[in-house]
Amino acid sequence: MLLRHIKRAIAHPTDLLRVLMREKHKRIGHLRCSYTVLPGRSAETLLGENPLQNVTLPESTVPKAYTQALIQHQFTILGSGTQQQRYGMPCQGFEDFQYESAADIPSPEMQVNPSNRKRAAYVRQLIADDTYEPIDWQLDFRSGYRWRASQNAKTIPIVSGKGYDIKVPWELARLQHLPAMLLQDAPDKLKSRQEAVHQLLDFIAANPPGFGVNWVSTMDVAIRAANMVLSLWLIEKDGTLLPEPVRKVIACSLVDHGKWVKAFPLLQKGRGNNHLLSDYAGMAFIARALHGYAAAPKWQQWALEGLLTHCGYQFNADGSNFEGSVNYHRLSTEIVVWGLAALSPRMVHTDTRFTGLVSKLARASEILRTLRRPDGCLPSFGETDSGRFFNLNPRLVALDRETTSGVLLKPQMQDFMSDTQWLEAKNDPAETLAVSEALLFGYRQGPAAAIIAALMQSEALLPDQKACYAGFETVSPVEESSAEPLPLYPQQEWKISEDCTGTALSCVKCSGLGLILIRGRDLWLLVRLPMQSPEAMVHQEYDALAFELWAEGELLVPEPGTYVYTPHPSLRKQYKSAAAHGLPPFDVSDDAALWDKGGNIRRRQTGHFRWEQRAEEIRLYLDLPEAPGLTPPLQRCFRFTEGTLQVSGSWETGAKTEAATPARAYGELAKATKWLDFRQLEKLSRAY
């Protein structure tokens, strides 16, 4: 065993360094204060220029009522329902799991480990409001489970199957709600500013560096740091600086975040995924904010080198993200856009790899634009956790509790939940597209794009316009197919517009994401291709041959989406299964043949498709070769004739292929298919 560890250390020295750093933090973390203090340094000497100072930003479309909800600590996190987050709050539970709130929770300053209590108390006394009610940052306020703020983060496991979701406190602790709150040009803007400062100080005091659940994931540490930086810039945008002690505490916290990100990037065997991109992009913001800190130039160079190198790995030649998920393609694109914007444009242009990256980024953005459904949102092929880097201008609706109960299968609305429930179109890529176009072309649509322009000093990257159209390629029809047809059984049939035949239909494909899109007047059909050579299967599903269909503006067949990850592994597998996508289930008795220990698929799904066009009809065939011991060869056909779309397959449908209850977003199940169309929810929204 020792020899094996030595070989691994030699082959992957970065993994060894990470292990050694983790052990160092375990051993000394409880013995001394983990906060950075920097005596003798002022905030002015640490913090650089504010790129947003005196910049006029377009008004946010975030409702003022939503801003008020955030000020009152009413959050909606990953299907929790909108409720006020506080210590000792009642929690509804998740599925069959419910954890009771402890009756004797210590005061926030006493929850941290002893060596950090003095500094935490100092930070907390800077909150200039005796009526401020602290947020319980360690709580999954869906299940009720709490982590301990005094526990070393490197000893906190990510547990599966116990009903609690570590992503809930992580999501809240990203602090993405603060910039959204600050961008709202409300009459009580001063109150929003004060509340943002109080929440920043509350978080810093309750979460000493390296302790508690919110330092477990480096990705979330990096995203939080970027949102802290942007919040500080927005707070001081008009030139009015915060008091020196407050600025110094925030600056030192950014130093702590930078040290952590640099020490623990998620890099495995020389490769990474969206987590690693977040680490680099977050570090880009930290380094830009801490212009006067000695390590900042090295951190900036590390971030630049990381983005340029790993974007080459993680984005295919057509601009698609290698993880094979539409959601993670959107997230990774957004991360890279913000990361490059935070790095000075002059610094970015000096690297020869820059041109290739910008071309890929342009294609990645065009993929998102092409994939938008009739309601403006993205489909959910591949897993989704509804993750964002920034979320500055969310598309929202406000519903009362009774209406929400009619829209969502879970949660059941409880008396302790807020009267107004906020739902978000989490898969609407409008903001991602806006910031991408601002970075690439200098367009300024909305506050997020204006912030990009300020970061870039109005210097757009301006890639080759032709590069923007390479993400999808047109599929040319063939008159005859050489493939052996299988016996097909009619499965579903719909009446469609008679214009959806002949040359009125267009067919394009994105090989990197494994998708074919067929469009006609009032028709939108997206089909999952058997992917040829997927490199990463973590966020892929057994969904080859599955499809999502819209006709005449109505969603007829939804993609089931993703429910949850670690709280309920069996539900995660259910939503990734072939049966959940209306396909025949695998004929196996041993789950290990299909899933690894993390619930990721083991089987690569490869196959072929063909697009046939005859005088009287159009057909799309998809073939999935035999998987020995699992399934026979499968074939699905989409047949377009005048006024009709018929779907047939080489298997007979039955109860075993019944699709799962569709998820609106991570943690949210819709009661009916129509609630997946956000336009339907907007019709029900309260006036605000």
XYZ file of C-alpha atoms in Angstrom, residues 61-339:
279
model
C -35.415 44.386 -13.213
C -35.325 42.618 -9.840
C -38.606 43.489 -8.078
C -38.294 45.838 -5.112
C -40.407 43.391 -3.104
C -37.775 40.724 -3.692
C -35.076 43.059 -2.404
C -37.165 43.621 0.721
C -37.476 39.868 1.166
C -33.687 39.513 1.041
C -33.277 42.316 3.585
C -35.600 40.346 5.876
C -33.494 37.194 5.320
C -36.258 35.481 3.336
C -34.403 33.101 1.044
C -35.421 30.462 -1.475
C -32.612 27.939 -1.785
C -32.733 24.794 -3.953
C -36.399 23.996 -3.421
C -36.637 25.129 0.201
C -39.596 27.413 -0.365
C -39.279 31.083 0.615
C -38.836 31.405 4.374
C -36.975 33.546 6.859
C -33.610 31.993 7.691
C -32.634 32.237 11.357
C -31.314 30.242 14.296
C -33.814 27.781 15.797
C -36.190 28.034 12.830
C -38.642 25.184 12.121
C -37.819 23.138 9.024
C -40.206 21.147 6.866
C -37.944 18.131 6.294
C -37.038 16.434 3.037
C -38.804 13.299 1.799
C -38.841 10.996 4.858
C -36.101 12.881 6.714
C -36.564 15.673 9.227
C -34.081 16.992 11.778
C -35.328 18.913 14.798
C -33.832 22.269 15.672
C -31.751 22.199 18.839
C -33.305 24.124 21.692
C -29.973 25.200 23.160
C -27.994 26.538 20.196
C -25.110 28.654 21.563
C -24.822 32.295 20.594
C -23.071 32.730 17.219
C -19.790 33.941 18.714
C -19.618 30.852 20.962
C -20.184 28.383 18.110
C -16.773 28.895 16.525
C -13.688 27.101 17.822
C -12.020 28.713 20.891
C -8.954 30.045 19.079
C -11.167 32.093 16.727
C -13.706 33.447 19.215
C -11.903 36.679 20.024
C -11.562 37.689 16.384
C -15.116 36.554 15.568
C -16.466 38.668 18.433
C -14.523 41.689 17.161
C -15.985 41.274 13.666
C -19.516 40.824 14.993
C -19.411 43.994 17.097
C -18.838 45.947 13.858
C -22.460 45.225 12.881
C -23.928 48.654 13.589
C -27.484 47.512 14.266
C -28.624 45.986 17.545
C -31.781 44.669 15.864
C -29.884 42.646 13.249
C -30.850 38.958 13.489
C -27.974 36.615 12.594
C -28.300 34.062 9.798
C -27.687 30.396 10.592
C -25.039 29.761 7.934
C -24.506 26.125 8.998
C -28.117 25.003 8.474
C -29.759 23.004 5.720
C -33.037 24.800 6.287
C -34.911 22.285 4.204
C -34.156 19.122 6.203
C -33.228 20.877 9.460
C -29.745 19.366 9.712
C -26.961 21.589 11.118
C -23.204 21.347 10.755
C -20.837 22.669 13.443
C -19.029 25.953 12.858
C -16.188 24.733 15.079
C -15.385 21.636 13.004
C -12.346 21.674 10.746
C -13.680 21.844 7.197
C -11.244 19.185 6.019
C -12.844 16.660 8.386
C -16.427 17.273 7.230
C -17.577 14.473 4.903
C -20.108 14.873 2.099
C -22.658 12.301 3.250
C -25.169 10.634 0.934
C -28.546 9.156 1.733
C -29.355 10.918 5.006
C -31.825 13.447 3.600
C -29.745 16.542 4.268
C -28.151 18.499 1.459
C -24.768 20.137 1.928
C -25.502 22.222 -1.164
C -28.158 24.259 0.698
C -25.784 26.076 3.110
C -23.194 26.243 0.330
C -25.675 27.969 -1.979
C -26.680 30.561 0.602
C -23.048 31.142 1.600
C -22.115 31.998 -1.980
C -23.679 35.389 -1.110
C -25.011 35.738 -4.651
C -28.087 37.516 -3.325
C -26.042 40.505 -2.119
C -25.091 41.985 -5.535
C -28.673 41.422 -6.741
C -29.938 43.296 -3.687
C -27.455 46.138 -4.184
C -28.273 46.599 -7.877
C -31.909 47.402 -7.127
C -32.339 51.175 -7.320
C -34.864 51.251 -4.483
C -35.861 54.352 -2.503
C -34.277 52.795 0.601
C -31.009 52.015 -1.153
C -29.110 52.981 1.992
C -30.912 50.208 3.853
C -29.859 47.660 1.218
C -26.286 48.887 1.518
C -26.301 48.607 5.307
C -27.901 45.167 5.207
C -25.315 43.894 2.725
C -22.501 45.073 5.018
C -24.154 43.434 8.032
C -24.555 40.120 6.218
C -20.921 40.209 5.091
C -19.754 40.791 8.654
C -22.183 38.178 9.971
C -20.796 35.588 7.582
C -17.156 36.401 8.346
C -17.781 36.217 12.098
C -19.727 32.944 11.929
C -17.417 31.158 9.486
C -13.745 31.330 10.514
C -11.400 30.408 7.654
C -11.131 26.640 7.330
C -13.956 25.832 9.747
C -17.557 24.813 9.238
C -19.467 23.534 6.253
C -18.878 26.606 4.086
C -15.151 25.950 3.654
C -15.538 22.351 2.442
C -15.950 23.140 -1.262
C -13.226 25.300 -2.796
C -15.528 26.112 -5.700
C -18.032 27.695 -3.329
C -15.263 29.558 -1.501
C -14.138 31.042 -4.828
C -17.656 31.984 -5.952
C -18.340 33.575 -2.569
C -15.145 35.613 -2.809
C -16.140 36.952 -6.231
C -19.556 37.967 -4.887
C -17.940 39.614 -1.854
C -15.694 41.628 -4.170
C -18.570 42.706 -6.395
C -20.687 43.572 -3.349
C -17.909 45.776 -1.969
C -17.527 47.535 -5.315
C -21.285 48.156 -5.528
C -21.472 49.383 -1.925
C -18.696 51.915 -2.552
C -19.651 52.731 -6.141
C -20.652 56.318 -5.362
C -17.269 57.035 -3.779
C -18.458 56.765 -0.168
C -16.121 54.311 1.557
C -17.049 52.038 4.425
C -15.447 52.704 7.822
C -11.813 51.615 7.933
C -12.344 48.723 10.416
C -15.090 47.243 8.232
C -13.078 47.610 5.016
C -10.060 46.031 6.717
C -12.094 43.024 7.919
C -13.511 42.450 4.420
C -10.075 42.837 2.814
C -8.524 40.360 5.261
C -11.369 37.928 4.601
C -10.610 38.138 0.885
C -6.997 37.290 1.707
C -8.249 34.222 3.604
C -10.380 33.205 0.636
C -7.441 33.641 -1.729
C -5.141 31.544 0.436
C -7.740 28.770 0.618
C -8.438 28.706 -3.108
C -4.734 28.626 -3.919
C -4.104 25.817 -1.425
C -7.034 23.578 -2.373
C -8.016 23.867 -6.060
C -10.073 20.920 -7.254
C -7.535 19.342 -9.575
C -7.496 15.564 -9.977
C -4.853 13.786 -12.031
C -4.062 16.969 -13.906
C -7.667 17.606 -14.991
C -10.582 19.551 -13.587
C -14.171 20.517 -14.311
C -16.438 23.475 -13.580
C -15.166 23.467 -9.978
C -11.639 24.247 -11.115
C -12.792 26.972 -13.512
C -14.622 28.581 -10.584
C -11.444 28.473 -8.509
C -9.542 30.401 -11.189
C -12.328 32.906 -11.884
C -12.884 33.568 -8.191
C -9.153 34.104 -7.733
C -9.190 36.602 -10.606
C -11.654 38.743 -8.629
C -9.707 38.365 -5.385
C -6.445 39.411 -7.058
C -8.049 42.400 -8.753
C -9.614 43.605 -5.502
C -6.449 43.091 -3.406
C -4.213 45.128 -5.673
C -1.983 46.138 -2.766
C -1.508 42.661 -1.301
C 1.911 41.130 -1.984
C 0.604 37.800 -3.313
C -2.011 39.375 -5.607
C 0.145 39.510 -8.795
C 1.057 35.825 -8.442
C -2.573 34.950 -7.754
C -3.619 36.885 -10.850
C -1.072 35.073 -12.999
C -2.178 31.733 -11.526
C -5.794 32.511 -12.404
C -4.912 33.553 -15.956
C -2.741 30.510 -16.572
C -5.422 28.230 -15.168
C -8.239 29.643 -17.280
C -6.230 29.586 -20.496
C -4.973 26.048 -19.898
C -8.096 24.339 -18.627
C -10.546 25.999 -20.991
C -8.577 24.255 -23.712
C -9.301 20.947 -21.994
C -12.874 21.588 -20.953
C -14.342 23.087 -24.118
C -14.486 21.052 -27.304
C -13.562 22.478 -30.700
C -17.224 23.307 -31.408
C -17.443 25.302 -28.167
C -19.398 22.691 -26.210
C -18.389 21.811 -22.668
C -16.890 18.363 -22.180
C -19.214 17.433 -19.279
C -22.068 16.796 -21.724
C -24.694 18.692 -19.698
C -26.552 21.769 -20.950
C -26.617 23.266 -17.447
C -22.913 22.764 -16.831
C -22.143 24.108 -20.304
C -23.987 27.298 -19.331
C -22.277 27.472 -15.928
C -18.777 26.912 -17.315
C -19.324 29.504 -20.053
C -20.475 32.057 -17.493
C -17.522 31.328 -15.207
C -14.987 31.867 -17.984
C -16.632 35.105 -19.138
C -16.493 36.638 -15.667
C -13.004 35.297 -15.009
